[in-house]
């Protein structure tokens, strides 16, 4: 239960199956992907390559469920925020041509910029450090996305809103910044964003199966997009493709994205100086339209998510390994696939969750792990004991049992993730989250976990909360009373019991979330506020 509901041409003949990769490695890669397909978590196309040599290139599931049409290696997918790589490269091309500079203030290219943007530069937009709020998080976005909207009108949604922080001070992902970059590209080039990318990137690089997506045009071999509703798959929500623009409006194929990576990082599009700028992180390991991982091996990557599609594109510069995972089903499978296949391509061993062996650990050992650990200033990991079962919960997420595979390392069964507890001088000081090929350290901040205290309210005091509350179009929170128990039914999700913390505030014991009801002067309940992790949203009573 969750509640809140990316100059020159690579010849096709060069894309040959790698003889370097052993057959068992390829078989294991396929097995990794097929496991997610069998679990109805992935439909799409996957590609792994070393330099120009393709190791694995295969499609899974359906491009169209209604017509039972299979995905193929040439299926076209919306790539979502992988688009940002192309936007970043476009800005750098324009800088090379003397049309702009990264340190230009936005107001130099957008005359209507408010005074609060005086110190916002193009580089701030590229690195998500502008402080401009993310328009796709606005309550009105769910309605707006259904209609064709001019770019200037989209910018108007956030132009007069206050900055969330001083430019350059922090990093907060903002699609708004990339809409502005799209505007700058159009103004500086005299071309539409779609035409500029086509003429300056796709055509020169031989990317014949890539372009700006359209709701009206007939695009051969384009997949339909799907999402989950409970245990079923349904057609994804509609989004008019004028909305994502330079933040997420492109489509492509696995093979075209390999062409993109081989030529971008091979220096066939940008100058060496520009490529260095693009791949140098500023804050939070984010560069210009790219995330840069610098752990055990360097990796440039970016994911994408748009209605009906999730994607992940990764490149390891030291080994020239490319991994592409494109899905026409919303969910986190592409990120998981890319991480695992990237590890396999580098000779590592991958163990799937169902292959892990559970061992018994004494309760006295488990008790030492109980406490609160900080993944970030706003996100905690709460570790508790339920009998002899270790249970973990990340802020805003569901409680998940953790099963020991060693006295210090535990795995989850609901998601492919592991927790490793670390001791210093005989005391547990932190826990490391292993997930998606990444290791994230969470420092222990308390030996205890804050527990919400339940109070009892009579059934007649609960009746007034019963009703349907719209969190966003198409997603309701339905509150029912079953006996003396208040129950929540979110659209497309399992029901959950709510427990009173006060006369108007209730919490879940399954999800780290609470609901506060609000009324008018007559005592009638008018809306509720959902607090879940870093999400806070109001839902009006229908």
Short mmCIF file of C-alpha atoms in Angstrom, two decimals, residues 84-489:
data_model
loop_
_atom_site.label_atom_id
_atom_site.label_comp_id
_atom_site.label_asym_id
_atom_site.label_seq_id
_atom_site.Cartn_x
_atom_site.Cartn_y
_atom_site.Cartn_z
CA UNK A 84 16.74 16.02 -19.66
CA UNK A 85 20.03 14.66 -21.07
CA UNK A 86 19.04 15.89 -24.51
CA UNK A 87 17.96 19.25 -23.11
CA UNK A 88 21.28 19.63 -21.31
CA UNK A 89 23.23 18.72 -24.46
CA UNK A 90 21.16 21.23 -26.45
CA UNK A 91 22.03 24.03 -24.03
CA UNK A 92 25.72 23.10 -24.24
CA UNK A 93 25.58 23.06 -28.06
CA UNK A 94 24.08 26.55 -27.99
CA UNK A 95 26.82 27.69 -25.61
CA UNK A 96 29.48 26.35 -28.01
CA UNK A 97 27.82 28.39 -30.79
CA UNK A 98 27.92 31.58 -28.72
CA UNK A 99 24.15 31.82 -28.28
CA UNK A 100 24.23 31.69 -24.47
CA UNK A 101 26.39 30.92 -21.43
CA UNK A 102 25.63 28.61 -18.52
CA UNK A 103 26.14 31.46 -16.06
CA UNK A 104 23.60 33.65 -17.88
CA UNK A 105 20.78 34.76 -15.59
CA UNK A 106 17.44 33.34 -16.68
CA UNK A 107 16.09 36.88 -17.07
CA UNK A 108 18.53 37.44 -19.98
CA UNK A 109 16.53 34.94 -22.02
CA UNK A 110 13.12 35.19 -20.35
CA UNK A 111 12.08 38.83 -20.10
CA UNK A 112 9.10 38.06 -17.86
CA UNK A 113 11.30 36.59 -15.13
CA UNK A 114 10.28 37.95 -11.71
CA UNK A 115 12.73 39.81 -9.49
CA UNK A 116 13.06 36.74 -7.27
CA UNK A 117 14.80 35.01 -10.20
CA UNK A 118 17.49 37.70 -10.58
CA UNK A 119 20.23 35.41 -9.32
CA UNK A 120 18.90 32.23 -11.00
CA UNK A 121 21.21 31.09 -13.81
CA UNK A 122 20.85 28.52 -16.57
CA UNK A 123 23.28 26.29 -14.68
CA UNK A 124 20.98 26.40 -11.65
CA UNK A 125 18.15 25.15 -13.86
CA UNK A 126 20.31 22.35 -15.26
CA UNK A 127 21.41 21.16 -11.81
CA UNK A 128 18.03 21.51 -10.07
CA UNK A 129 19.46 24.11 -7.70
CA UNK A 130 17.34 27.11 -8.73
CA UNK A 131 14.83 26.90 -5.89
CA UNK A 132 11.97 27.19 -8.41
CA UNK A 133 9.17 24.87 -7.26
CA UNK A 134 8.37 21.75 -9.27
CA UNK A 135 5.14 22.32 -11.21
CA UNK A 136 4.30 18.61 -11.47
CA UNK A 137 3.86 18.62 -7.68
CA UNK A 138 1.19 21.33 -7.75
CA UNK A 139 -2.38 20.20 -6.92
CA UNK A 140 -3.65 21.64 -10.22
CA UNK A 141 -1.21 19.57 -12.28
CA UNK A 142 -3.45 16.49 -12.35
CA UNK A 143 -6.17 18.47 -14.12
CA UNK A 144 -3.83 20.59 -16.23
CA UNK A 145 -1.97 17.62 -17.71
CA UNK A 146 -5.05 16.58 -19.68
CA UNK A 147 -5.03 19.63 -21.93
CA UNK A 148 -2.77 21.13 -24.58
CA UNK A 149 -1.02 24.05 -22.89
CA UNK A 150 1.38 26.62 -24.39
CA UNK A 151 4.85 26.65 -22.82
CA UNK A 152 4.46 30.22 -21.59
CA UNK A 153 1.25 29.26 -19.79
CA UNK A 154 3.04 26.37 -18.10
CA UNK A 155 5.80 28.72 -16.96
CA UNK A 156 3.10 31.04 -15.65
CA UNK A 157 2.07 28.34 -13.18
CA UNK A 158 5.26 28.80 -11.17
CA UNK A 159 6.63 32.18 -12.31
CA UNK A 160 5.18 34.11 -9.41
CA UNK A 161 5.59 31.49 -6.72
CA UNK A 162 8.30 32.09 -4.10
CA UNK A 163 11.59 30.26 -4.39
CA UNK A 164 11.94 27.28 -2.08
CA UNK A 165 15.55 28.24 -1.25
CA UNK A 166 18.30 30.58 -2.39
CA UNK A 167 19.67 29.62 -5.83
CA UNK A 168 22.64 27.28 -5.52
CA UNK A 169 22.02 26.61 -1.84
CA UNK A 170 20.32 23.23 -2.22
CA UNK A 171 19.28 20.67 -4.82
CA UNK A 172 15.60 19.86 -5.28
CA UNK A 173 14.43 18.10 -8.44
CA UNK A 174 12.36 20.52 -10.51
CA UNK A 175 10.72 19.86 -13.87
CA UNK A 176 9.94 23.58 -13.91
CA UNK A 177 13.60 24.39 -14.49
CA UNK A 178 13.71 22.18 -17.56
CA UNK A 179 10.58 23.81 -18.99
CA UNK A 180 12.46 27.10 -18.73
CA UNK A 181 15.46 25.52 -20.45
CA UNK A 182 13.14 24.43 -23.26
CA UNK A 183 11.98 28.03 -23.60
CA UNK A 184 15.61 29.24 -23.69
CA UNK A 185 16.50 26.70 -26.39
CA UNK A 186 13.59 27.85 -28.53
CA UNK A 187 14.39 31.53 -28.12
CA UNK A 188 18.15 31.18 -28.66
CA UNK A 189 17.81 28.88 -31.69
CA UNK A 190 14.69 30.26 -33.33
CA UNK A 191 13.38 26.69 -33.56
CA UNK A 192 10.89 24.66 -31.59
CA UNK A 193 12.42 22.35 -29.00
CA UNK A 194 11.29 19.32 -31.01
CA UNK A 195 12.85 20.65 -34.22
CA UNK A 196 16.11 21.66 -32.53
CA UNK A 197 16.66 18.25 -30.96
CA UNK A 198 15.74 16.52 -34.22
CA UNK A 199 18.06 18.66 -36.37
CA UNK A 200 21.00 18.90 -33.99
CA UNK A 201 21.00 15.53 -32.20
CA UNK A 202 18.74 12.83 -33.62
CA UNK A 203 19.51 13.31 -37.33
CA UNK A 204 23.29 13.81 -36.99
CA UNK A 205 23.58 10.82 -34.64
CA UNK A 206 21.47 8.54 -36.81
CA UNK A 207 18.75 8.17 -34.17
CA UNK A 208 15.98 7.40 -36.64
CA UNK A 209 13.63 5.94 -34.04
CA UNK A 210 13.61 8.92 -31.65
CA UNK A 211 11.58 12.10 -31.55
CA UNK A 212 9.23 14.34 -29.64
CA UNK A 213 6.10 12.40 -28.76
CA UNK A 214 2.64 13.40 -29.93
CA UNK A 215 -0.88 12.50 -28.89
CA UNK A 216 -2.14 12.92 -32.45
CA UNK A 217 0.59 11.63 -34.77
CA UNK A 218 0.75 8.01 -35.89
CA UNK A 219 4.10 6.75 -34.62
CA UNK A 220 4.88 3.20 -35.84
CA UNK A 221 5.90 0.65 -33.20
CA UNK A 222 5.03 2.94 -30.28
CA UNK A 223 4.03 1.11 -27.12
CA UNK A 224 0.90 1.87 -25.14
CA UNK A 225 1.48 2.75 -21.49
CA UNK A 226 0.07 0.92 -18.48
CA UNK A 227 0.00 1.16 -14.72
CA UNK A 228 -1.08 -1.05 -11.86
CA UNK A 229 -4.40 -0.96 -10.04
CA UNK A 230 -4.20 -3.42 -7.19
CA UNK A 231 -3.26 -6.73 -8.79
CA UNK A 232 -4.43 -5.70 -12.27
CA UNK A 233 -2.91 -3.68 -15.11
CA UNK A 234 -4.90 -0.76 -16.48
CA UNK A 235 -4.38 1.89 -19.13
CA UNK A 236 -2.32 4.78 -17.78
CA UNK A 237 -3.74 8.25 -17.24
CA UNK A 238 -3.75 10.62 -20.21
CA UNK A 239 -1.13 13.34 -20.39
CA UNK A 240 -1.04 15.84 -23.23
CA UNK A 241 2.48 15.79 -24.61
CA UNK A 242 2.70 19.58 -24.67
CA UNK A 243 3.04 19.38 -20.88
CA UNK A 244 6.37 17.56 -20.31
CA UNK A 245 8.19 19.47 -23.09
CA UNK A 246 11.98 19.68 -22.48
CA UNK A 247 11.58 17.99 -19.10
CA UNK A 248 10.20 14.70 -20.43
CA UNK A 249 8.59 14.83 -23.87
CA UNK A 250 10.76 12.52 -25.97
CA UNK A 251 10.43 8.90 -27.11
CA UNK A 252 13.17 6.51 -28.20
CA UNK A 253 14.30 2.88 -28.46
CA UNK A 254 16.94 0.86 -26.67
CA UNK A 255 19.22 0.80 -29.72
CA UNK A 256 18.89 4.54 -30.38
CA UNK A 257 19.81 5.24 -26.77
CA UNK A 258 22.91 3.10 -27.18
CA UNK A 259 23.78 5.24 -30.23
CA UNK A 260 23.24 8.31 -28.07
CA UNK A 261 25.56 7.13 -25.29
CA UNK A 262 28.30 5.85 -27.60
CA UNK A 263 28.49 9.16 -29.44
CA UNK A 264 27.85 11.55 -26.57
CA UNK A 265 30.54 10.02 -24.37
CA UNK A 266 32.71 9.32 -27.42
CA UNK A 267 33.01 13.06 -28.06
CA UNK A 268 31.08 13.09 -31.33
CA UNK A 269 28.46 15.62 -30.25
CA UNK A 270 29.98 17.98 -27.69
CA UNK A 271 33.45 19.40 -27.22
CA UNK A 272 35.61 17.91 -24.47
CA UNK A 273 35.04 21.00 -22.32
CA UNK A 274 31.27 20.80 -22.72
CA UNK A 275 31.20 17.08 -21.96
CA UNK A 276 33.21 17.71 -18.80
CA UNK A 277 30.65 20.28 -17.72
CA UNK A 278 27.81 17.88 -18.43
CA UNK A 279 29.34 15.08 -16.35
CA UNK A 280 30.65 17.08 -13.36
CA UNK A 281 28.26 16.90 -10.39
CA UNK A 282 27.32 20.04 -8.50
CA UNK A 283 25.11 18.99 -5.59
CA UNK A 284 23.67 15.63 -4.55
CA UNK A 285 25.73 13.83 -7.23
CA UNK A 286 23.74 15.59 -9.97
CA UNK A 287 25.49 17.19 -12.95
CA UNK A 288 23.75 18.64 -16.04
CA UNK A 289 20.81 16.36 -16.78
CA UNK A 290 22.79 13.43 -15.37
CA UNK A 291 23.25 11.71 -12.05
CA UNK A 292 26.87 10.78 -11.37
CA UNK A 293 27.62 7.82 -9.12
CA UNK A 294 31.21 7.67 -7.90
CA UNK A 295 31.20 4.65 -5.57
CA UNK A 296 32.95 1.40 -6.46
CA UNK A 297 32.68 2.39 -10.14
CA UNK A 298 31.70 5.61 -11.89
CA UNK A 299 28.31 5.64 -13.56
CA UNK A 300 26.33 8.31 -15.44
CA UNK A 301 22.61 7.66 -15.35
CA UNK A 302 19.12 9.08 -15.38
CA UNK A 303 15.70 7.60 -14.91
CA UNK A 304 12.41 8.64 -16.37
CA UNK A 305 8.83 8.37 -15.26
CA UNK A 306 5.73 9.51 -17.12
CA UNK A 307 2.20 8.17 -17.28
CA UNK A 308 2.48 4.53 -18.35
CA UNK A 309 6.27 4.46 -18.73
CA UNK A 310 9.36 4.13 -16.54
CA UNK A 311 12.91 4.10 -17.89
CA UNK A 312 16.56 3.96 -16.84
CA UNK A 313 19.65 4.75 -18.90
CA UNK A 314 23.12 4.06 -17.46
CA UNK A 315 26.69 4.35 -18.74
CA UNK A 316 29.92 3.25 -17.04
CA UNK A 317 32.68 5.41 -18.60
CA UNK A 318 35.62 3.35 -17.33
CA UNK A 319 34.36 0.13 -18.92
CA UNK A 320 32.13 1.64 -21.66
CA UNK A 321 29.22 -0.49 -20.51
CA UNK A 322 25.75 0.77 -21.46
CA UNK A 323 22.53 -0.45 -19.89
CA UNK A 324 19.10 0.57 -21.16
CA UNK A 325 15.81 -0.49 -19.59
CA UNK A 326 12.58 0.91 -21.07
CA UNK A 327 9.19 -0.11 -19.68
CA UNK A 328 5.63 0.60 -20.76
CA UNK A 329 4.47 -0.23 -17.24
CA UNK A 330 4.83 2.18 -14.34
CA UNK A 331 6.99 0.95 -11.48
CA UNK A 332 10.56 0.66 -10.27
CA UNK A 333 11.55 -2.39 -12.35
CA UNK A 334 13.77 -0.51 -14.88
CA UNK A 335 15.98 0.87 -12.11
CA UNK A 336 16.27 -2.57 -10.53
CA UNK A 337 17.00 -4.21 -13.89
CA UNK A 338 19.64 -1.64 -14.84
CA UNK A 339 21.41 -1.95 -11.49
CA UNK A 340 21.48 -5.75 -11.58
CA UNK A 341 22.47 -6.07 -15.24
CA UNK A 342 25.16 -3.42 -14.74
CA UNK A 343 26.59 -5.47 -11.88
CA UNK A 344 26.45 -8.68 -13.92
CA UNK A 345 28.20 -6.96 -16.83
CA UNK A 346 31.06 -6.19 -14.44
CA UNK A 347 31.43 -9.76 -13.25
CA UNK A 348 29.49 -9.50 -10.02
CA UNK A 349 27.07 -12.07 -8.65
CA UNK A 350 23.40 -11.20 -8.18
CA UNK A 351 21.17 -13.00 -5.71
CA UNK A 352 17.42 -12.64 -6.14
CA UNK A 353 15.22 -12.28 -3.10
CA UNK A 354 13.68 -15.74 -3.42
CA UNK A 355 17.18 -17.24 -3.62
CA UNK A 356 18.28 -15.84 -0.27
CA UNK A 357 18.47 -18.24 2.70
CA UNK A 358 16.95 -17.13 5.98
CA UNK A 359 18.69 -17.96 9.27
CA UNK A 360 17.61 -17.65 12.89
CA UNK A 361 19.17 -14.88 15.00
CA UNK A 362 18.73 -14.71 18.81
CA UNK A 363 16.32 -12.06 20.04
CA UNK A 364 19.09 -10.55 22.16
CA UNK A 365 20.99 -9.73 18.95
CA UNK A 366 17.91 -8.30 17.27
CA UNK A 367 17.23 -6.03 20.24
CA UNK A 368 20.56 -4.31 19.66
CA UNK A 369 19.35 -3.06 16.26
CA UNK A 370 16.15 -1.41 17.49
CA UNK A 371 16.23 2.33 17.01
CA UNK A 372 15.89 5.24 14.61
CA UNK A 373 18.35 5.80 11.75
CA UNK A 374 18.53 8.90 9.52
CA UNK A 375 18.68 8.24 5.76
CA UNK A 376 18.43 12.01 5.22
CA UNK A 377 17.36 15.02 7.30
CA UNK A 378 13.71 14.29 6.43
CA UNK A 379 13.74 10.50 6.04
CA UNK A 380 14.21 8.03 8.88
CA UNK A 381 14.42 4.26 9.13
CA UNK A 382 12.54 2.94 12.15
CA UNK A 383 13.68 -0.49 13.31
CA UNK A 384 11.44 -2.33 15.78
CA UNK A 385 10.74 -5.82 17.06
CA UNK A 386 7.44 -7.60 16.66
CA UNK A 387 7.90 -10.66 18.85
CA UNK A 388 11.10 -12.19 17.48
CA UNK A 389 10.66 -10.55 14.06
CA UNK A 390 12.77 -7.52 13.07
CA UNK A 391 10.62 -4.94 11.31
CA UNK A 392 11.81 -1.90 9.36
CA UNK A 393 9.88 1.12 8.15
CA UNK A 394 11.09 4.08 6.09
CA UNK A 395 9.32 7.41 6.57
CA UNK A 396 6.09 7.43 4.60
CA UNK A 397 6.32 3.78 3.60
CA UNK A 398 4.88 0.49 4.81
CA UNK A 399 6.26 -1.65 7.61
CA UNK A 400 8.35 -4.51 6.23
CA UNK A 401 9.63 -7.61 7.98
CA UNK A 402 13.41 -8.05 7.69
CA UNK A 403 14.81 -11.59 7.52
CA UNK A 404 18.34 -12.46 8.60
CA UNK A 405 20.81 -13.98 6.15
CA UNK A 406 23.65 -13.32 8.60
CA UNK A 407 23.73 -11.94 12.17
CA UNK A 408 24.22 -8.41 10.77
CA UNK A 409 22.57 -8.48 7.33
CA UNK A 410 18.83 -8.72 6.70
CA UNK A 411 16.75 -8.83 3.54
CA UNK A 412 13.23 -7.77 2.66
CA UNK A 413 10.82 -9.97 0.74
CA UNK A 414 8.45 -7.27 -0.51
CA UNK A 415 11.23 -5.43 -2.35
CA UNK A 416 14.79 -6.33 -3.37
CA UNK A 417 16.68 -4.51 -0.62
CA UNK A 418 18.95 -5.45 2.25
CA UNK A 419 19.86 -3.79 5.54
CA UNK A 420 23.37 -4.25 6.99
CA UNK A 421 23.93 -3.15 10.61
CA UNK A 422 27.40 -1.87 11.45
CA UNK A 423 29.09 -1.75 14.84
CA UNK A 424 31.79 0.61 16.08
CA UNK A 425 33.45 -0.11 19.42
CA UNK A 426 30.80 -2.65 20.31
CA UNK A 427 27.80 -0.38 19.58
CA UNK A 428 25.54 -0.33 16.53
CA UNK A 429 26.22 3.07 14.96
CA UNK A 430 24.54 2.91 11.55
CA UNK A 431 22.81 0.75 9.00
CA UNK A 432 23.60 0.48 5.29
CA UNK A 433 20.79 0.11 2.76
CA UNK A 434 21.77 -2.01 -0.25
CA UNK A 435 19.29 -1.40 -3.06
CA UNK A 436 19.50 -0.91 -6.82
CA UNK A 437 23.28 -1.24 -6.89
CA UNK A 438 23.65 1.60 -4.39
CA UNK A 439 24.74 1.69 -0.78
CA UNK A 440 23.15 4.33 1.45
CA UNK A 441 24.33 4.88 5.01
CA UNK A 442 21.82 5.80 7.72
CA UNK A 443 23.33 7.03 11.00
CA UNK A 444 21.68 5.89 14.20
CA UNK A 445 20.07 8.86 15.95
CA UNK A 446 18.17 7.11 18.73
CA UNK A 447 18.01 3.77 20.51
CA UNK A 448 14.23 4.01 20.47
CA UNK A 449 11.42 4.57 17.98
CA UNK A 450 8.71 7.16 18.53
CA UNK A 451 5.42 5.32 18.97
CA UNK A 452 2.03 6.89 18.30
CA UNK A 453 -0.41 6.31 21.12
CA UNK A 454 -3.86 5.07 20.20
CA UNK A 455 -6.95 6.39 21.94
CA UNK A 456 -10.49 5.04 21.79
CA UNK A 457 -13.30 7.05 20.26
CA UNK A 458 -16.94 5.90 20.25
CA UNK A 459 -18.56 4.92 16.98
CA UNK A 460 -20.90 7.94 17.05
CA UNK A 461 -17.84 10.22 17.12
CA UNK A 462 -16.41 8.46 14.08
CA UNK A 463 -19.52 8.65 11.88
CA UNK A 464 -18.89 12.27 10.86
CA UNK A 465 -15.64 11.30 9.13
CA UNK A 466 -17.28 8.80 6.77
CA UNK A 467 -17.19 9.97 3.15
CA UNK A 468 -15.21 10.23 -0.08
CA UNK A 469 -12.32 12.67 -0.27
CA UNK A 470 -10.60 13.52 -3.57
CA UNK A 471 -6.82 13.76 -3.26
CA UNK A 472 -6.49 14.29 -7.01
CA UNK A 473 -8.64 13.59 -10.08
CA UNK A 474 -9.16 9.85 -10.31
CA UNK A 475 -7.73 9.15 -6.85
CA UNK A 476 -10.03 9.18 -3.84
CA UNK A 477 -9.62 8.36 -0.18
CA UNK A 478 -12.82 6.64 0.88
CA UNK A 479 -13.44 6.57 4.64
CA UNK A 480 -15.81 3.91 5.98
CA UNK A 481 -16.96 2.82 9.40
CA UNK A 482 -16.95 -0.92 9.98
CA UNK A 483 -18.41 -1.55 13.42
CA UNK A 484 -16.36 0.77 15.62
CA UNK A 485 -13.35 0.79 13.30
CA UNK A 486 -12.57 3.58 10.85
CA UNK A 487 -11.28 2.11 7.57
CA UNK A 488 -9.54 3.80 4.64
CA UNK A 489 -10.00 2.60 1.03
#
